[in-house]
CSV table of C-alpha atoms in Angstrom, one decimal:
chain,number,residue,atom,x,y,z
A,91,MET,CA,-12.5,-43.2,-2.4
A,92,LYS,CA,-9.8,-40.7,-3.4
A,93,ARG,CA,-12.2,-37.8,-2.7
A,94,PHE,CA,-13.0,-39.3,0.8
A,95,ILE,CA,-9.3,-39.5,1.6
A,96,LEU,CA,-8.7,-35.9,0.5
A,97,LEU,CA,-11.6,-34.8,2.6
A,98,LEU,CA,-10.4,-36.7,5.6
A,99,GLY,CA,-7.0,-35.2,5.2
A,100,ALA,CA,-8.4,-31.7,5.0
A,101,LEU,CA,-10.4,-32.3,8.2
A,102,LEU,CA,-7.3,-33.6,10.0
A,103,CYS,CA,-5.4,-30.5,8.9
A,104,ALA,CA,-8.1,-28.2,10.2
A,105,THR,CA,-8.1,-30.0,13.5
A,106,VAL,CA,-4.3,-29.5,13.8
A,107,LEU,CA,-4.5,-25.8,12.8
A,108,PHE,CA,-7.5,-24.8,14.9
A,109,GLY,CA,-7.4,-27.3,17.7
A,110,ARG,CA,-4.0,-26.4,19.2
A,111,SER,CA,-3.2,-23.4,21.3
A,112,ARG,CA,-1.8,-20.4,19.6
A,113,ILE,CA,-0.8,-16.8,20.0
A,114,VAL,CA,-2.7,-14.2,18.0
A,115,SER,CA,-1.2,-10.8,17.1
A,116,GLU,CA,-3.5,-7.9,16.6
A,117,THR,CA,-4.2,-4.2,17.4
A,118,VAL,CA,-6.7,-2.4,19.5
A,119,SER,CA,-7.7,1.0,18.1
A,120,SER,CA,-7.5,3.6,21.0
A,121,LYS,CA,-9.2,6.9,20.9
A,122,LYS,CA,-7.7,7.8,24.2
A,123,LEU,CA,-4.1,7.2,23.0
A,124,GLY,CA,-4.8,8.3,19.4
A,125,GLN,CA,-3.2,5.2,18.0
A,126,ALA,CA,-3.5,1.5,17.5
A,127,VAL,CA,-2.0,-0.6,20.3
A,128,ALA,CA,-0.4,-3.9,19.5
A,129,VAL,CA,-1.5,-6.9,21.6
A,130,ASN,CA,-0.5,-10.6,21.7
A,131,VAL,CA,-3.1,-13.0,22.9
A,132,TYR,CA,-2.6,-16.6,23.9
A,133,LEU,CA,-5.6,-18.8,23.1
A,134,PRO,CA,-5.7,-22.3,24.7
A,135,ASP,CA,-6.2,-25.6,23.0
A,136,GLY,CA,-9.9,-26.0,22.0
A,137,PHE,CA,-10.7,-22.3,22.1
A,138,ASP,CA,-12.0,-22.2,18.6
A,139,THR,CA,-14.6,-25.0,19.1
A,140,SER,CA,-15.7,-23.8,22.6
A,141,SER,CA,-18.4,-21.3,23.5
A,142,ALA,CA,-17.2,-21.3,27.2
A,143,THR,CA,-16.2,-18.0,28.9
A,144,TYR,CA,-12.5,-18.4,29.7
A,145,PRO,CA,-10.7,-16.8,32.6
A,146,VAL,CA,-8.2,-14.2,31.5
A,147,LEU,CA,-4.8,-13.1,32.7
A,148,TYR,CA,-3.3,-9.7,31.7
A,149,LEU,CA,0.4,-10.2,31.5
A,150,LEU,CA,2.5,-7.0,31.4
A,151,HIS,CA,6.0,-6.4,30.1
A,152,GLY,CA,8.8,-4.3,31.6
A,153,LEU,CA,10.6,-1.1,30.7
A,154,ASN,CA,12.7,-1.4,27.4
A,155,GLY,CA,10.2,-4.1,26.3
A,156,ASP,CA,7.0,-4.6,24.5
A,157,HIS,CA,4.2,-7.0,23.8
A,158,THR,CA,6.5,-9.5,22.1
A,159,ASP,CA,8.6,-10.1,25.2
A,160,TRP,CA,6.5,-12.8,26.9
A,161,PRO,CA,6.0,-14.9,23.7
A,162,ASP,CA,9.6,-14.4,22.4
A,163,LYS,CA,11.7,-14.2,25.5
A,164,GLY,CA,9.5,-15.7,28.1
A,165,GLY,CA,8.2,-18.7,26.3
A,166,VAL,CA,4.7,-18.2,27.6
A,167,LYS,CA,3.1,-20.5,25.0
A,168,THR,CA,5.3,-23.5,25.8
A,169,ILE,CA,5.0,-23.0,29.5
A,170,LEU,CA,1.3,-22.6,29.5
A,171,ASP,CA,0.8,-25.6,27.2
A,172,GLU,CA,2.8,-27.7,29.6
A,173,LEU,CA,1.1,-26.5,32.8
A,174,ILE,CA,-2.4,-26.8,31.3
A,175,GLY,CA,-1.4,-30.3,30.1
A,176,THR,CA,-0.4,-31.4,33.6
A,177,GLY,CA,-3.4,-29.7,35.2
A,178,GLU,CA,-1.3,-27.2,37.1
A,179,ALA,CA,-3.0,-24.3,35.3
A,180,VAL,CA,-6.5,-24.0,33.9
A,181,PRO,CA,-7.1,-23.2,30.2
A,182,MET,CA,-7.1,-19.4,30.1
A,183,VAL,CA,-6.8,-16.5,27.7
A,184,VAL,CA,-3.6,-14.4,28.2
A,185,VAL,CA,-3.6,-10.8,27.0
A,186,MET,CA,-0.1,-9.2,26.5
A,187,PRO,CA,-0.5,-5.6,25.5
A,188,ARG,CA,2.2,-3.2,24.3
A,189,ALA,CA,2.8,-0.4,26.8
A,190,GLY,CA,5.7,1.3,25.3
A,191,ASP,CA,8.8,0.8,23.1
A,192,PRO,CA,12.3,-0.7,23.8
A,193,ASP,CA,13.7,2.8,23.1
A,194,ALA,CA,12.5,4.3,26.4
A,195,HIS,CA,14.2,7.6,25.8
A,196,ARG,CA,12.4,8.5,22.5
A,197,TYR,CA,9.0,6.8,23.1
A,198,GLN,CA,6.6,6.8,26.1
A,199,ASN,CA,6.5,3.8,28.3
A,200,GLY,CA,4.4,2.9,31.2
A,201,TYR,CA,1.0,1.9,32.6
A,202,PHE,CA,0.0,5.2,34.2
A,203,ASN,CA,-1.6,8.3,32.8
A,204,VAL,CA,1.0,10.9,31.8
A,205,ARG,CA,1.2,13.8,29.4
A,206,ASN,CA,-0.1,12.6,26.0
A,207,TRP,CA,-0.2,9.0,27.2
A,208,PRO,CA,-3.4,8.2,29.2
A,209,TYR,CA,-2.5,4.5,29.3
A,210,GLU,CA,-4.5,3.6,32.4
A,211,ASP,CA,-7.6,5.0,30.9
A,212,PHE,CA,-7.0,3.0,27.7
A,213,PHE,CA,-6.3,-0.2,29.7
A,214,PHE,CA,-9.5,-0.2,31.7
A,215,GLY,CA,-11.8,1.8,29.3
A,216,GLU,CA,-10.8,0.2,25.9
A,217,LEU,CA,-8.4,-2.7,26.2
A,218,ILE,CA,-10.3,-4.9,28.7
A,219,PRO,CA,-13.7,-4.4,27.1
A,220,ALA,CA,-12.3,-5.1,23.6
A,221,MET,CA,-10.4,-8.2,24.6
A,222,GLU,CA,-13.1,-9.8,26.8
A,223,SER,CA,-15.8,-9.3,24.2
A,224,LYS,CA,-13.8,-10.6,21.3
A,225,TYR,CA,-12.3,-13.6,23.1
A,226,HIS,CA,-15.2,-14.5,25.3
A,227,CYS,CA,-13.1,-14.3,28.5
A,228,GLY,CA,-13.1,-12.6,31.8
A,229,GLY,CA,-16.3,-10.6,32.5
A,230,SER,CA,-15.9,-10.3,36.2
A,231,LYS,CA,-13.3,-10.0,39.0
A,232,ALA,CA,-13.5,-13.7,39.7
A,233,ARG,CA,-12.5,-14.5,36.1
A,234,ARG,CA,-9.7,-11.9,35.7
A,235,ALA,CA,-6.1,-11.8,37.0
A,236,ILE,CA,-3.0,-9.7,36.4
A,237,SER,CA,0.7,-10.2,36.5
A,238,GLY,CA,3.9,-8.6,35.2
A,239,LEU,CA,7.6,-8.1,35.5
A,240,SER,CA,9.6,-5.1,36.6
A,241,MET,CA,7.6,-2.0,35.3
A,242,GLY,CA,4.8,-4.4,34.5
A,243,GLY,CA,5.0,-5.9,38.0
A,244,GLY,CA,4.7,-2.5,39.5
A,245,GLY,CA,1.9,-1.7,37.2
A,246,SER,CA,0.0,-4.8,38.2
A,247,VAL,CA,0.3,-3.9,41.9
A,248,ALA,CA,-0.8,-0.4,41.3
A,249,TYR,CA,-3.8,-1.5,39.2
A,250,CYS,CA,-4.9,-3.8,41.9
A,251,GLN,CA,-4.5,-1.1,44.5
A,252,THR,CA,-6.7,1.4,42.7
A,253,HIS,CA,-9.0,-1.2,41.0
A,254,PRO,CA,-9.3,-4.0,43.5
A,255,ASP,CA,-12.8,-4.8,42.2
A,256,MET,CA,-11.3,-5.8,38.8
A,257,PHE,CA,-8.8,-8.6,39.6
A,258,SER,CA,-9.0,-11.8,41.6
A,259,SER,CA,-5.2,-12.0,42.0
A,260,CYS,CA,-1.9,-10.2,41.4
A,261,TYR,CA,1.5,-11.8,40.8
A,262,ALA,CA,4.3,-9.2,40.7
A,263,MET,CA,7.7,-10.3,39.5
A,264,SER,CA,10.7,-8.1,40.5
A,265,PRO,CA,8.3,-5.2,40.6
A,266,TRP,CA,9.3,-1.5,40.1
A,267,LEU,CA,7.1,0.0,42.9
A,268,ASP,CA,8.6,3.4,43.4
A,269,ASN,CA,11.4,5.6,42.1
A,270,LYS,CA,12.1,8.1,44.9
A,271,LYS,CA,15.6,6.9,45.2
A,272,ASP,CA,16.2,7.0,41.5
A,273,GLU,CA,16.5,3.2,41.2
A,274,VAL,CA,15.9,3.6,37.5
A,275,ARG,CA,18.1,6.7,36.9
A,276,MET,CA,16.0,9.4,35.4
A,277,PRO,CA,17.6,11.7,32.8
A,278,ALA,CA,18.0,15.4,33.5
A,279,ASP,CA,16.1,16.4,30.4
A,280,LYS,CA,12.5,16.5,31.3
A,281,ASP,CA,11.5,16.1,27.7
A,282,ASP,CA,13.2,12.7,27.7
A,283,ARG,CA,10.4,10.1,27.7
A,284,LEU,CA,12.2,8.1,30.4
A,285,TYR,CA,12.0,11.1,32.7
A,286,LEU,CA,8.2,11.0,32.4
A,287,THR,CA,8.1,7.2,32.9
A,288,GLY,CA,10.2,7.4,36.1
A,289,ALA,CA,8.1,10.4,37.3
A,290,SER,CA,4.9,8.4,36.8
A,291,VAL,CA,6.2,5.5,38.8
A,292,ARG,CA,7.2,7.8,41.6
A,293,GLU,CA,3.8,9.6,41.5
A,294,HIS,CA,1.9,6.3,41.6
A,295,SER,CA,4.1,4.7,44.3
A,296,ALA,CA,2.7,1.4,45.5
A,297,LEU,CA,4.6,2.0,48.8
A,298,ASP,CA,3.1,5.4,49.4
A,299,PHE,CA,-0.3,3.9,48.6
A,300,MET,CA,0.1,1.5,51.5
A,301,ASP,CA,1.2,4.2,53.9
A,302,LYS,CA,-1.9,6.3,53.0
A,303,ALA,CA,-4.5,3.5,52.7
A,304,ASP,CA,-7.5,4.0,55.0
A,305,LYS,CA,-9.6,1.2,56.5
A,306,ALA,CA,-11.8,1.0,53.4
A,307,ALA,CA,-8.9,0.8,51.0
A,308,VAL,CA,-7.2,-1.9,53.1
A,309,GLU,CA,-10.4,-4.0,53.3
A,310,ALA,CA,-10.6,-3.8,49.5
A,311,LEU,CA,-7.0,-5.0,49.1
A,312,ARG,CA,-7.9,-8.1,51.2
A,313,GLY,CA,-10.2,-9.1,48.4
A,314,VAL,CA,-7.2,-9.6,46.1
A,315,LYS,CA,-4.8,-12.6,46.3
A,316,TRP,CA,-1.3,-11.2,46.3
A,317,PHE,CA,2.1,-12.7,45.4
A,318,VAL,CA,5.4,-10.9,45.2
A,319,ASP,CA,8.5,-12.7,43.7
A,320,CYS,CA,11.9,-11.1,43.6
A,321,GLY,CA,15.5,-12.4,43.3
A,322,ASP,CA,18.0,-12.1,46.1
A,323,ASP,CA,20.4,-10.1,43.9
A,324,ASP,CA,17.8,-7.9,42.2
A,325,PHE,CA,18.5,-4.2,42.5
A,326,LEU,CA,14.8,-3.7,43.3
A,327,LEU,CA,14.6,-6.3,46.1
A,328,HIS,CA,14.4,-3.6,48.8
A,329,GLN,CA,11.2,-2.3,47.3
A,330,SER,CA,9.5,-5.8,47.4
A,331,MET,CA,10.6,-6.2,51.0
A,332,ASP,CA,9.2,-2.8,52.0
A,333,PHE,CA,5.9,-3.6,50.2
A,334,TYR,CA,5.6,-6.9,51.9
A,335,SER,CA,6.3,-5.3,55.3
A,336,LYS,CA,3.7,-2.6,54.7
A,337,MET,CA,1.1,-5.2,53.6
A,338,ARG,CA,1.8,-7.3,56.8
A,339,SER,CA,1.5,-4.2,59.0
A,340,LYS,CA,-2.0,-3.6,57.5
A,341,SER,CA,-2.9,-7.3,57.9
A,342,VAL,CA,-3.2,-7.8,54.2
A,343,LYS,CA,-2.2,-11.4,53.3
A,344,CYS,CA,0.6,-11.5,50.7
A,345,GLU,CA,2.8,-14.4,49.5
A,346,PHE,CA,6.4,-13.3,49.3
A,347,ARG,CA,9.3,-15.3,47.8
A,348,VAL,CA,13.0,-14.4,47.5
A,349,ARG,CA,14.9,-16.9,45.3
A,350,ASN,CA,18.3,-17.0,43.9
A,351,GLY,CA,18.5,-14.7,40.9
A,352,THR,CA,18.8,-11.2,39.4
A,353,HIS,CA,16.6,-8.9,37.4
A,354,SER,CA,16.7,-11.2,34.3
A,355,TRP,CA,14.8,-13.5,32.1
A,356,GLU,CA,16.4,-16.5,33.7
A,357,TYR,CA,14.5,-15.5,36.9
A,358,TRP,CA,11.3,-14.5,35.2
A,359,HIS,CA,11.1,-17.9,33.4
A,360,THR,CA,10.8,-19.6,36.7
A,361,ALA,CA,8.5,-16.9,38.1
A,362,LEU,CA,6.1,-17.4,35.2
A,363,ARG,CA,5.8,-21.1,36.1
A,364,GLN,CA,4.8,-20.1,39.6
A,365,SER,CA,2.4,-17.3,38.5
A,366,LEU,CA,0.2,-19.3,36.2
A,367,PRO,CA,-0.9,-21.9,38.8
A,368,PHE,CA,-1.3,-19.0,41.3
A,369,ALA,CA,-3.7,-17.2,39.0
A,370,SER,CA,-5.5,-20.5,38.2
A,371,GLN,CA,-6.0,-21.3,41.9
A,372,ASN,CA,-7.6,-18.0,42.5
A,373,PHE,CA,-10.0,-17.8,39.5
A,374,GLY,CA,-13.5,-18.1,40.7
A,375,ARG,CA,-12.9,-16.6,44.1
């Protein structure tokens, strides 16, 4: 009888440990970047006992941040658990990769290919295949979404512009879409890593992309569900307004919200609660 009780207790502990949602921290070895890239991955309740292929959301951090931002500052696990529990979001895998370092002057940041930092090649050629194979998720445009804040918001827009066959939806929070007006002031020293980051955002301007998009590019954009969300006191608001105007001029549907707030985590907490149901609604399209 005592042995039975101990066995039952062990089984209950295993259920608690492996049945609940959790965030896994790991690294992806990258030949393209010549280093191991840290990644946090949210796994929903029941993941370990399921053989199902889950939809996947790639959730990108901003400048002066890293892969720990969404779990530690954004409360992504708590919010996802709540929304999945109420049925507002579907069970999904969320991949949060590191794309830089909080010290943006000394270390390279960003989602684009720059000198000695071919991050976009890594993202599509190494990260996505590794994550979707290991965590039985994604596998197609219909089962894959992308979102991010600030630099990550701009990265998510640019990725969907140049890879519209890869994502069902894009939710951009306070996105950094261009840097022609030096919105993020670039240092004079061209060896400063922040200079390279700002130059890469300017070179991959999401606003310029819309100006230059031909009929084929515009038609491909219509295959993505778009949502831009920016605070009324955000220093990047004018970029979101310009982007939305350009999308409308090309007849590309895009949800656009301006709410009370600044370029801050207080704003992004509420944006995250909007973005997860949005991605959920558009999986399978």
